[in-house]
């Protein structure tokens, strides 16, 4: 009997980097593993904070789970809110070494790839959903040039170019450190972001005054 696959969403976090002992992105993502969100089963996975290898592992996860939606999550030290990323750029420019000592300077994520991709998630509906919960949240126009942007760009490039991923939507969210938002808020916030991302297909207009 051929079984119908349960619909899944893939949620990734990162391992600690830059000498830290933990990464809240993985702690929060891990807490949602196996949960049902809008009728989809959450598969949580941890990516290494390593250029290239992170994308190799992401590709293997896409093959293994065939998710209908992918949300990658990373830590943004110094940010004061959950940051919903809008743009991934084709640039690696590391200000610190990754977990294997690599520190690329001004290299492309994908040689000859487009300059940038937009998130295909409803970023403004996601923003509004968290604002309604009273959680600190912002729309961010850059995910930086370290491993998070690398993974975001690589994800969007794969979704845009691999026929096996046709129709799969994806995006990226940076979370602040635990002294800004406690773990239960991060977990609740990510749950709501994922739920909104799955349910909403046509994004909202930007509310007046929301960003400049
Ligand atoms: N944050 C880093 C990489 C891994 C992570 O959690 C970044 O913002 O690029």
XYZ file of N, CA, C and O and ligand atoms in Angstrom:
857
model
N 0.833 -1.197 0.000
C 0.000 0.000 0.000
C 0.869 1.249 0.000
O 1.696 1.428 0.886
N 0.704 2.069 -0.997
C 1.509 3.291 -1.026
C 0.949 4.320 -0.061
O -0.199 4.719 -0.165
N 1.736 4.716 0.916
C 1.255 5.680 1.908
C 1.376 7.097 1.390
O 2.255 7.404 0.599
N 0.470 7.943 1.805
C 0.589 9.360 1.488
C 1.444 9.978 2.579
O 1.199 9.759 3.759
N 2.457 10.724 2.166
C 3.347 11.351 3.149
C 2.605 12.391 3.972
O 1.855 13.190 3.430
N 2.866 12.397 5.255
C 2.307 13.450 6.102
C 2.956 14.774 5.697
O 4.166 14.837 5.522
N 2.163 15.840 5.528
C 2.795 17.115 5.169
C 3.695 17.624 6.290
O 3.327 17.563 7.468
N 4.863 18.074 5.908
C 5.824 18.529 6.925
C 6.301 19.947 6.626
O 6.256 20.413 5.487
N 6.750 20.602 7.680
C 7.487 21.853 7.526
C 8.852 21.653 8.183
O 8.953 20.996 9.221
N 9.878 22.177 7.544
C 11.240 22.042 8.074
C 11.634 23.335 8.782
O 11.480 24.430 8.226
N 12.113 23.165 9.991
C 12.518 24.301 10.821
C 13.956 24.030 11.237
O 14.243 22.994 11.847
N 14.871 24.927 10.892
C 16.267 24.683 11.262
C 16.785 25.763 12.214
O 16.367 26.919 12.146
N 17.729 25.353 13.080
C 18.493 26.265 13.922
C 19.963 25.994 13.675
O 20.320 25.136 12.857
N 20.824 26.717 14.394
C 22.277 26.548 14.199
C 22.947 26.119 15.495
O 22.454 26.391 16.599
N 24.101 25.499 15.339
C 24.901 25.189 16.523
C 25.605 26.463 17.013
O 25.641 27.475 16.305
N 26.156 26.440 18.246
C 26.820 27.637 18.778
C 28.020 28.025 17.911
O 28.638 27.168 17.276
N 28.326 29.311 17.886
C 29.457 29.785 17.076
C 30.137 30.930 17.813
O 29.592 31.466 18.788
N 31.329 31.283 17.348
C 32.048 32.425 17.909
C 32.392 32.246 19.383
O 32.482 33.225 20.118
N 32.559 31.011 19.824
C 32.972 30.759 21.208
C 31.815 30.677 22.196
O 32.033 30.418 23.385
N 30.574 30.856 21.751
C 29.420 30.754 22.662
C 29.164 29.288 23.007
O 29.566 28.383 22.276
N 28.490 29.062 24.137
C 28.239 27.672 24.545
C 26.864 27.194 24.097
O 26.584 25.993 24.129
N 25.997 28.089 23.715
C 24.696 27.667 23.196
C 24.227 28.628 22.119
O 24.727 29.740 21.992
N 23.269 28.148 21.350
C 22.673 29.009 20.328
C 21.155 28.948 20.511
O 20.548 27.896 20.303
N 20.527 30.062 20.927
C 19.092 30.034 21.202
C 18.258 29.635 19.992
O 17.136 29.148 20.150
N 18.800 29.816 18.788
C 18.017 29.425 17.610
C 17.754 27.922 17.636
O 16.639 27.474 17.360
N 18.759 27.144 17.997
C 18.563 25.696 18.042
C 17.693 25.303 19.240
O 16.805 24.446 19.131
N 17.894 25.931 20.377
C 17.085 25.597 21.552
C 15.602 25.816 21.250
O 14.752 24.991 21.604
N 15.286 26.918 20.601
C 13.876 27.233 20.325
C 13.293 26.306 19.261
O 12.171 25.808 19.398
N 14.076 26.055 18.229
C 13.610 25.214 17.127
C 13.393 23.769 17.604
O 12.392 23.125 17.282
N 14.312 23.306 18.414
C 14.267 21.938 18.937
C 12.970 21.692 19.714
O 12.389 20.612 19.664
N 12.525 22.729 20.430
C 11.319 22.594 21.256
C 10.060 22.376 20.407
O 9.043 21.924 20.917
N 10.142 22.715 19.133
C 8.964 22.566 18.261
C 9.000 21.270 17.447
O 8.055 20.970 16.717
N 10.065 20.497 17.583
C 10.190 19.260 16.799
C 9.026 18.313 17.100
O 8.707 18.044 18.257
N 8.384 17.835 16.055
C 7.301 16.865 16.220
C 5.928 17.487 16.444
O 4.916 16.785 16.392
N 5.885 18.797 16.688
C 4.593 19.448 16.924
C 3.816 19.571 15.615
O 4.387 19.618 14.531
N 2.498 19.637 15.740
C 1.652 19.905 14.578
C 1.391 21.406 14.522
O 0.933 21.984 15.508
N 1.685 22.021 13.404
C 1.419 23.446 13.223
C 0.587 23.596 11.955
O 1.033 23.200 10.873
N -0.607 24.128 12.100
C -1.538 24.275 10.966
C -1.653 22.967 10.180
O -1.664 22.971 8.947
N -1.681 21.861 10.888
C -1.867 20.561 10.246
C -0.617 19.957 9.642
O -0.675 18.900 9.026
N 0.510 20.636 9.820
C 1.776 20.110 9.283
C 2.682 19.684 10.428
O 2.780 20.376 11.449
N 3.400 18.581 10.217
C 4.323 18.095 11.240
C 5.640 18.859 11.135
O 6.204 18.986 10.047
N 6.119 19.352 12.275
C 7.386 20.100 12.277
C 8.562 19.132 12.386
O 8.617 18.309 13.304
N 9.477 19.237 11.441
C 10.760 18.533 11.536
C 11.800 19.593 11.880
O 12.004 20.539 11.116
N 12.415 19.463 13.046
C 13.447 20.425 13.450
C 14.818 19.811 13.243
O 15.012 18.615 13.491
N 15.751 20.605 12.785
C 17.111 20.099 12.556
C 18.120 21.193 12.862
O 17.823 22.382 12.745
N 19.308 20.769 13.259
C 20.372 21.720 13.586
C 21.406 21.734 12.475
O 21.934 20.680 12.095
N 21.692 22.914 11.982
C 22.719 23.063 10.949
C 24.016 23.529 11.592
O 23.997 24.278 12.583
N 25.161 23.130 11.021
C 26.435 23.624 11.537
C 26.673 25.066 11.077
O 26.299 25.425 9.956
N 27.273 25.862 11.934
C 27.616 27.240 11.536
C 28.909 27.173 10.726
O 29.994 27.531 11.194
N 28.769 26.648 9.525
C 29.909 26.405 8.637
C 29.460 26.712 7.208
O 28.429 26.193 6.760
N 30.210 27.547 6.517
C 29.916 27.824 5.113
C 29.938 26.504 4.329
O 30.698 25.591 4.645
N 29.141 26.389 3.347
C 29.036 25.239 2.441
C 28.437 24.004 3.119
O 27.418 23.487 2.673
N 29.069 23.514 4.188
C 28.558 22.305 4.840
C 27.117 22.508 5.324
O 26.286 21.585 5.268
N 26.799 23.716 5.790
C 25.426 24.005 6.223
C 24.450 23.778 5.067
O 23.364 23.205 5.255
N 24.850 24.176 3.871
C 23.957 24.018 2.713
C 23.899 22.569 2.242
O 22.867 22.117 1.765
N 25.010 21.847 2.390
C 24.988 20.419 2.059
C 23.983 19.707 2.955
O 23.167 18.899 2.494
N 24.026 20.038 4.236
C 23.098 19.387 5.181
C 21.658 19.830 4.932
O 20.724 19.030 5.057
N 21.478 21.089 4.583
C 20.118 21.559 4.286
C 19.552 20.811 3.074
O 18.384 20.392 3.080
N 20.376 20.612 2.066
C 19.938 19.872 0.876
C 19.521 18.449 1.225
O 18.501 17.944 0.735
N 20.287 17.812 2.105
C 19.963 16.437 2.519
C 18.639 16.413 3.286
O 17.831 15.481 3.134
N 18.392 17.447 4.082
C 17.123 17.520 4.825
C 15.939 17.713 3.875
O 14.865 17.125 4.070
N 16.143 18.525 2.840
C 15.068 18.722 1.864
C 14.771 17.412 1.143
O 13.607 17.064 0.918
N 15.820 16.662 0.795
C 15.622 15.358 0.147
C 14.899 14.389 1.068
O 13.987 13.670 0.657
N 15.306 14.370 2.331
C 14.775 13.367 3.262
C 13.325 13.633 3.643
O 12.546 12.700 3.822
N 12.958 14.890 3.779
C 11.636 15.204 4.350
C 10.660 15.838 3.365
O 9.470 15.928 3.685
N 11.133 16.271 2.226
C 10.265 16.926 1.233
C 9.253 17.866 1.887
O 8.040 17.727 1.700
N 9.727 18.841 2.666
C 8.798 19.736 3.350
C 8.064 20.647 2.368
O 8.577 20.917 1.282
N 6.876 21.100 2.756
C 6.173 22.048 1.873
C 6.585 23.479 2.158
O 6.317 24.376 1.365
N 7.232 23.679 3.307
C 7.681 25.022 3.682
C 8.931 24.875 4.542
O 9.044 23.922 5.326
N 9.856 25.830 4.413
C 11.110 25.779 5.172
C 11.326 27.125 5.867
O 11.282 28.178 5.216
N 11.541 27.070 7.170
C 11.902 28.293 7.896
C 13.229 28.032 8.601
O 13.317 27.162 9.485
N 14.259 28.766 8.199
C 15.561 28.651 8.852
C 15.671 29.773 9.881
O 15.207 30.894 9.647
N 16.301 29.446 10.996
C 16.366 30.377 12.127
C 17.805 30.453 12.610
O 18.493 29.421 12.694
N 18.262 31.679 12.924
C 19.610 31.845 13.462
C 19.620 32.932 14.523
O 18.644 33.692 14.677
N 20.711 33.000 15.249
C 20.884 34.027 16.277
C 21.470 35.291 15.654
O 22.429 35.216 14.881
N 20.906 36.441 16.003
C 21.528 37.720 15.642
C 21.924 38.414 16.930
O 21.083 39.035 17.597
N 23.178 38.278 17.287
C 23.696 38.950 18.479
C 23.469 40.444 18.345
O 23.742 41.032 17.311
N 22.970 41.056 19.387
C 22.827 42.511 19.365
C 21.473 42.999 18.889
O 21.135 44.154 19.102
N 20.691 42.144 18.239
C 19.360 42.615 17.837
C 18.416 42.515 19.030
O 18.591 41.668 19.904
N 17.413 43.400 19.043
C 16.529 43.520 20.208
C 15.150 42.943 19.943
O 14.228 43.157 20.734
N 14.963 42.263 18.825
C 13.628 41.763 18.467
C 13.780 40.554 17.560
O 14.844 40.319 16.987
N 12.697 39.788 17.419
C 12.680 38.754 16.392
C 12.731 39.490 15.048
O 11.950 40.421 14.826
N 13.633 39.099 14.176
C 13.826 39.800 12.899
C 13.404 38.900 11.747
O 14.076 37.903 11.471
N 12.332 39.261 11.098
C 11.876 38.494 9.941
C 12.641 39.005 8.736
O 12.543 40.180 8.374
N 13.441 38.119 8.150
C 14.326 38.550 7.067
C 13.583 38.579 5.740
O 12.825 37.680 5.418
N 13.845 39.615 4.987
C 13.160 39.790 3.716
C 14.035 39.443 2.513
O 13.544 38.980 1.492
N 15.361 39.666 2.628
C 16.251 39.576 1.464
C 17.481 38.725 1.772
O 18.148 38.950 2.786
N 17.801 37.804 0.892
C 19.062 37.050 0.970
C 19.955 37.530 -0.162
O 19.487 37.659 -1.299
N 21.233 37.796 0.114
C 22.111 38.298 -0.949
C 23.222 37.294 -1.256
O 23.623 36.500 -0.396
N 23.703 37.383 -2.493
C 24.692 36.413 -2.979
C 26.108 36.831 -2.582
O 26.953 37.112 -3.428
N 26.340 36.883 -1.278
C 27.624 37.379 -0.779
C 27.984 36.740 0.558
O 27.180 36.737 1.489
N 29.197 36.196 0.619
C 29.794 35.762 1.884
C 30.887 36.763 2.236
O 31.801 36.985 1.439
N 30.796 37.348 3.430
C 31.846 38.273 3.882
C 31.877 38.182 5.409
O 31.146 38.881 6.094
N 32.716 37.273 5.912
C 32.663 36.913 7.327
C 33.529 37.830 8.178
O 34.695 38.047 7.865
N 32.947 38.324 9.267
C 33.741 39.135 10.201
C 34.336 38.268 11.299
O 35.112 38.733 12.118
N 33.919 37.001 11.351
C 34.567 36.045 12.245
C 34.624 34.699 11.539
O 33.925 34.485 10.537
N 35.458 33.811 12.061
C 35.610 32.505 11.438
C 34.379 31.648 11.718
O 33.777 31.745 12.798
N 34.017 30.795 10.756
C 32.944 29.835 11.016
C 33.498 28.706 11.878
O 34.668 28.742 12.310
N 32.685 27.690 12.158
C 33.111 26.653 13.103
C 34.164 25.701 12.552
O 34.622 24.808 13.266
N 34.536 25.897 11.297
C 35.684 25.137 10.770
C 36.824 26.071 10.396
O 37.733 25.693 9.659
N 36.762 27.293 10.874
C 37.874 28.217 10.668
C 37.848 28.978 9.360
O 38.774 29.743 9.074
N 36.806 28.800 8.559
C 36.746 29.511 7.277
C 36.254 30.936 7.491
O 35.372 31.192 8.305
N 36.850 31.861 6.749
C 36.448 33.257 6.840
C 36.464 33.876 5.443
O 37.370 34.640 5.099
N 35.487 33.508 4.627
C 35.482 34.016 3.249
C 35.284 35.527 3.204
O 34.587 36.093 4.052
N 35.928 36.144 2.243
C 35.794 37.591 2.050
C 35.282 37.845 0.636
O 35.932 37.483 -0.349
N 34.096 38.422 0.554
C 33.515 38.846 -0.727
C 33.474 37.734 -1.777
O 33.883 37.927 -2.928
N 32.993 36.579 -1.370
C 32.781 35.494 -2.333
C 31.272 35.304 -2.527
O 30.486 35.636 -1.636
N 30.869 34.769 -3.672
C 29.432 34.526 -3.868
C 29.003 33.250 -3.138
O 29.794 32.326 -2.971
N 27.750 33.209 -2.716
C 27.197 31.958 -2.179
C 27.073 30.970 -3.327
O 27.474 29.812 -3.225
N 26.527 31.448 -4.443
C 26.374 30.640 -5.655
C 27.011 31.417 -6.799
O 26.493 32.465 -7.205
N 28.159 30.929 -7.334
C 28.795 31.652 -8.451
C 27.791 31.872 -9.590
O 27.075 30.947 -9.968
N 27.723 33.097 -10.060
C 26.835 33.492 -11.164
C 25.352 33.422 -10.804
O 24.502 33.519 -11.689
N 25.040 33.247 -9.522
C 23.631 33.284 -9.112
C 23.120 34.713 -9.122
O 23.903 35.669 -9.206
N 21.811 34.890 -9.049
C 21.265 36.252 -8.975
C 21.789 36.994 -7.750
O 22.215 36.362 -6.774
N 21.764 38.311 -7.795
C 22.284 39.117 -6.683
C 21.542 38.834 -5.377
O 22.141 38.813 -4.309
N 20.245 38.646 -5.483
C 19.446 38.493 -4.257
C 18.184 37.699 -4.529
O 17.741 37.567 -5.676
N 17.638 37.176 -3.457
C 16.301 36.571 -3.488
C 15.489 37.176 -2.357
O 16.034 37.465 -1.287
N 14.191 37.283 -2.591
C 13.290 37.648 -1.508
C 12.765 36.390 -0.824
O 12.595 35.351 -1.474
N 12.475 36.512 0.458
C 11.744 35.460 1.161
C 10.451 35.189 0.409
O 9.831 36.117 -0.117
N 10.026 33.946 0.353
C 8.709 33.669 -0.249
C 7.656 33.419 0.827
O 6.593 32.872 0.546
N 7.964 33.831 2.045
C 6.981 33.745 3.132
C 6.270 35.097 3.275
O 6.814 36.132 2.868
N 5.084 35.111 3.870
C 4.321 36.358 4.006
C 4.868 37.193 5.165
O 4.309 37.209 6.264
N 5.970 37.880 4.929
C 6.731 38.510 6.019
C 5.927 39.558 6.785
O 6.095 39.725 7.993
N 5.035 40.274 6.098
C 4.278 41.317 6.799
C 3.139 40.726 7.618
O 2.846 41.208 8.710
N 2.524 39.673 7.122
C 1.507 38.991 7.930
C 2.171 38.375 9.168
O 1.592 38.378 10.273
N 3.379 37.875 9.011
C 4.115 37.288 10.142
C 4.460 38.380 11.159
O 4.336 38.187 12.376
N 4.877 39.542 10.645
C 5.182 40.682 11.511
C 3.955 41.057 12.343
O 4.027 41.197 13.572
N 2.832 41.168 11.673
C 1.598 41.584 12.344
C 1.169 40.558 13.392
O 0.721 40.917 14.491
N 1.323 39.295 13.068
C 0.908 38.243 14.010
C 1.684 38.358 15.323
O 1.111 38.229 16.413
N 2.975 38.643 15.224
C 3.770 38.758 16.455
C 3.498 40.074 17.183
O 3.476 40.110 18.417
N 3.287 41.128 16.400
C 2.943 42.413 17.034
C 1.670 42.267 17.855
O 1.570 42.800 18.964
N 0.693 41.537 17.332
C -0.577 41.350 18.049
C -0.383 40.598 19.357
O -1.162 40.753 20.288
N 0.647 39.774 19.414
C 0.954 39.034 20.639
C 1.792 39.867 21.603
O 2.144 39.410 22.684
N 2.185 41.055 21.168
C 3.005 41.913 22.023
C 4.457 41.484 22.096
O 5.189 41.902 23.006
N 4.892 40.685 21.130
C 6.300 40.264 21.128
C 7.129 41.259 20.313
O 6.662 41.781 19.300
N 8.379 41.540 20.748
C 9.231 42.444 19.960
C 9.599 41.804 18.627
O 10.168 40.714 18.597
N 9.247 42.483 17.556
C 9.464 41.909 16.213
C 9.731 43.035 15.226
O 9.240 44.154 15.404
N 10.519 42.750 14.214
C 10.800 43.740 13.172
C 10.966 43.033 11.845
O 11.242 41.831 11.800
N 10.773 43.805 10.790
C 11.071 43.324 9.455
C 12.496 43.772 9.173
O 12.822 44.950 9.347
N 13.359 42.863 8.757
C 14.756 43.196 8.507
C 15.042 43.085 7.016
O 14.608 42.136 6.361
N 15.797 44.052 6.506
C 16.103 44.052 5.066
C 17.465 43.417 4.778
O 17.895 43.399 3.630
N 18.150 42.924 5.815
C 19.402 42.200 5.560
C 19.681 41.174 6.647
O 19.563 41.460 7.834
N 20.039 39.986 6.208
C 20.402 38.902 7.131
C 21.912 38.870 7.351
O 22.444 37.900 7.882
N 22.618 39.956 6.942
C 24.062 40.016 7.121
C 24.796 39.323 5.988
O 24.244 39.082 4.900
N 26.071 38.976 6.234
C 26.880 38.325 5.196
C 27.638 37.127 5.754
O 28.650 36.699 5.201
N 27.149 36.597 6.888
C 27.795 35.427 7.513
C 26.972 34.171 7.149
O 26.310 34.138 6.110
N 27.029 33.145 7.993
C 26.456 31.845 7.613
C 24.913 31.893 7.512
O 24.320 31.155 6.730
N 24.268 32.752 8.275
C 22.803 32.813 8.193
C 22.353 33.276 6.807
O 21.480 32.668 6.185
N 22.943 34.357 6.321
C 22.600 34.820 4.969
C 22.969 33.759 3.930
O 22.245 33.545 2.954
N 24.088 33.095 4.153
C 24.553 32.024 3.257
C 23.489 30.930 3.134
O 23.142 30.496 2.027
N 22.957 30.516 4.280
C 21.934 29.462 4.281
C 20.633 29.988 3.666
O 19.981 29.292 2.872
N 20.265 31.208 4.006
C 19.038 31.805 3.461
C 19.142 31.887 1.934
O 18.235 31.470 1.206
N 20.273 32.391 1.429
C 20.435 32.514 -0.027
C 20.435 31.122 -0.678
O 19.771 30.890 -1.690
N 21.188 30.207 -0.088
C 21.274 28.854 -0.655
C 19.908 28.179 -0.677
O 19.558 27.494 -1.650
N 19.144 28.383 0.381
C 17.780 27.834 0.433
C 16.937 28.406 -0.704
O 16.304 27.664 -1.469
N 16.929 29.737 -0.821
C 16.062 30.358 -1.818
C 16.505 30.001 -3.237
O 15.678 29.845 -4.136
N 17.822 29.855 -3.426
C 18.322 29.470 -4.750
C 17.846 28.056 -5.106
O 17.393 27.808 -6.232
N 17.946 27.154 -4.151
C 17.484 25.782 -4.391
C 15.990 25.760 -4.690
O 15.540 25.085 -5.626
N 15.217 26.492 -3.899
C 13.766 26.492 -4.113
C 13.414 27.098 -5.471
O 12.448 26.687 -6.111
N 14.222 28.061 -5.900
C 13.923 28.738 -7.167
C 14.362 27.935 -8.387
O 13.807 28.112 -9.475
N 15.358 27.078 -8.227
C 15.963 26.468 -9.419
C 15.802 24.950 -9.517
O 15.973 24.393 -10.592
N 15.500 24.279 -8.419
C 15.421 22.815 -8.451
C 13.973 22.390 -8.688
O 13.109 22.638 -7.840
N 13.693 21.758 -9.821
C 12.313 21.361 -10.117
C 11.713 20.458 -9.026
O 10.504 20.461 -8.820
N 12.569 19.724 -8.311
C 12.071 18.849 -7.240
C 11.466 19.659 -6.094
O 10.735 19.126 -5.269
N 11.784 20.953 -6.042
C 11.283 21.804 -4.940
C 10.182 22.744 -5.412
O 9.867 23.733 -4.738
N 9.617 22.490 -6.552
C 8.616 23.419 -7.094
C 7.493 23.643 -6.090
O 6.954 22.694 -5.514
N 7.157 24.898 -5.863
C 6.039 25.232 -4.977
C 6.395 25.297 -3.508
O 5.573 25.701 -2.686
N 7.623 24.904 -3.155
C 8.027 24.958 -1.747
C 8.379 26.406 -1.393
O 9.103 27.070 -2.132
N 7.838 26.886 -0.274
C 8.128 28.261 0.149
C 9.172 28.250 1.262
O 9.268 27.286 2.023
N 9.938 29.350 1.357
C 10.980 29.381 2.373
C 11.331 30.779 2.830
O 11.052 31.769 2.140
N 11.953 30.848 3.995
C 12.388 32.128 4.522
C 13.286 31.961 5.727
O 13.659 30.827 6.089
N 13.623 33.089 6.318
C 14.598 33.093 7.409
C 14.165 34.083 8.498
O 13.645 35.164 8.202
N 14.406 33.694 9.735
C 14.144 34.574 10.884
C 15.369 34.575 11.787
O 15.911 33.500 12.101
N 15.819 35.773 12.168
C 16.858 35.885 13.199
C 16.182 36.082 14.550
O 15.215 36.848 14.661
N 16.702 35.411 15.564
C 16.190 35.618 16.923
C 17.253 36.337 17.747
O 18.452 36.204 17.486
N 16.804 37.119 18.744
C 17.774 37.778 19.619
C 18.287 36.805 20.668
O 17.800 35.674 20.776
N 19.249 37.251 21.446
C 19.797 36.402 22.504
C 18.801 36.258 23.655
O 17.828 37.006 23.747
N 19.083 35.294 24.539
C 18.114 34.953 25.586
C 17.936 36.047 26.636
O 16.937 36.042 27.356
N 18.877 36.991 26.725
C 18.667 38.086 27.680
C 17.664 39.112 27.144
O 17.172 39.956 27.891
N 17.355 39.041 25.863
C 16.339 39.929 25.270
C 14.969 39.252 25.283
O 13.971 39.852 25.657
N 14.939 38.006 24.861
C 13.687 37.242 24.846
C 13.961 35.877 25.471
O 14.858 35.161 25.032
N 13.163 35.519 26.474
C 13.346 34.222 27.143
C 12.894 33.098 26.212
O 12.092 33.304 25.300
N 13.415 31.905 26.477
C 13.166 30.768 25.586
C 11.672 30.515 25.331
O 11.280 30.301 24.174
N 10.787 30.553 26.354
C 9.364 30.303 26.053
C 8.787 31.319 25.054
O 7.940 30.964 24.224
N 9.258 32.566 25.123
C 8.789 33.574 24.155
C 9.332 33.292 22.757
O 8.635 33.483 21.756
N 10.587 32.850 22.692
C 11.155 32.500 21.379
C 10.382 31.342 20.763
O 10.039 31.363 19.574
N 10.091 30.336 21.582
C 9.382 29.149 21.082
C 7.963 29.540 20.645
O 7.517 29.195 19.539
N 7.278 30.302 21.493
C 5.921 30.737 21.153
C 5.910 31.624 19.921
O 5.037 31.513 19.055
N 6.899 32.503 19.828
C 6.997 33.401 18.680
C 7.244 32.625 17.394
O 6.610 32.885 16.362
N 8.147 31.657 17.436
C 8.434 30.870 16.226
C 7.231 30.032 15.820
O 6.941 29.877 14.627
N 6.527 29.498 16.815
C 5.322 28.714 16.529
C 4.315 29.573 15.758
O 3.762 29.156 14.738
N 4.123 30.794 16.238
C 3.164 31.699 15.597
C 3.636 32.114 14.201
O 2.835 32.208 13.255
N 4.928 32.347 14.055
C 5.468 32.707 12.736
C 5.251 31.581 11.732
O 4.853 31.805 10.587
N 5.505 30.372 12.196
C 5.351 29.199 11.325
C 3.880 29.005 10.956
O 3.543 28.769 9.787
N 3.018 29.114 11.949
C 1.582 28.952 11.724
C 1.093 29.978 10.683
O 0.367 29.635 9.751
N 1.539 31.217 10.834
C 1.134 32.279 9.912
C 1.709 32.019 8.518
O 1.019 32.192 7.510
N 2.958 31.584 8.484
C 3.610 31.326 7.192
C 2.876 30.231 6.415
O 2.698 30.323 5.198
N 2.445 29.182 7.125
C 1.739 28.089 6.451
C 0.374 28.560 5.954
O -0.031 28.272 4.825
N -0.340 29.310 6.785
C -1.728 29.670 6.453
C -1.864 30.783 5.428
O -2.800 30.781 4.631
N -0.971 31.775 5.488
C -1.153 32.973 4.654
C -0.362 32.831 3.349
O 0.847 32.611 3.378
N -1.044 32.999 2.238
C -0.363 32.862 0.942
C -0.151 34.213 0.273
O 0.853 34.430 -0.386
N -1.102 35.110 0.419
C -0.943 36.447 -0.175
C -0.641 37.412 0.953
O -1.414 37.534 1.900
N 0.515 38.061 0.866
C 0.942 38.912 1.982
C 0.121 40.196 2.048
O -0.540 40.603 1.099
N 0.177 40.836 3.225
C -0.542 42.077 3.485
C 0.252 43.259 2.935
O 1.466 43.152 2.741
N -0.396 44.407 2.772
C 0.389 45.628 2.544
C 1.095 46.000 3.837
O 0.667 45.566 4.916
N 2.142 46.761 3.721
C 2.872 47.213 4.896
C 2.074 48.302 5.607
O 1.644 49.268 4.969
N 1.878 48.151 6.915
C 1.115 49.155 7.653
C 1.870 50.483 7.627
O 3.104 50.502 7.682
N 1.146 51.581 7.542
C 1.781 52.909 7.505
C 2.650 53.093 8.740
O 2.237 52.777 9.858
N 3.882 53.554 8.521
C 4.761 53.842 9.646
C 5.447 52.614 10.229
O 6.188 52.727 11.205
N 5.224 51.441 9.646
C 5.806 50.221 10.217
C 7.329 50.204 10.064
O 8.038 49.810 10.964
N 7.818 50.609 8.902
C 9.270 50.740 8.699
C 9.503 51.985 7.857
O 8.591 52.484 7.216
N 10.739 52.469 7.858
C 10.966 53.634 6.996
C 11.689 53.195 5.745
O 12.054 52.064 5.594
N 23.836 33.215 13.517
C 24.888 33.496 12.575
C 25.244 32.152 11.987
C 24.648 31.128 12.893
C 23.721 31.875 13.740
O 22.919 31.378 14.557
C 24.504 34.557 11.542
O 23.694 35.450 11.858
O 25.015 34.532 10.426
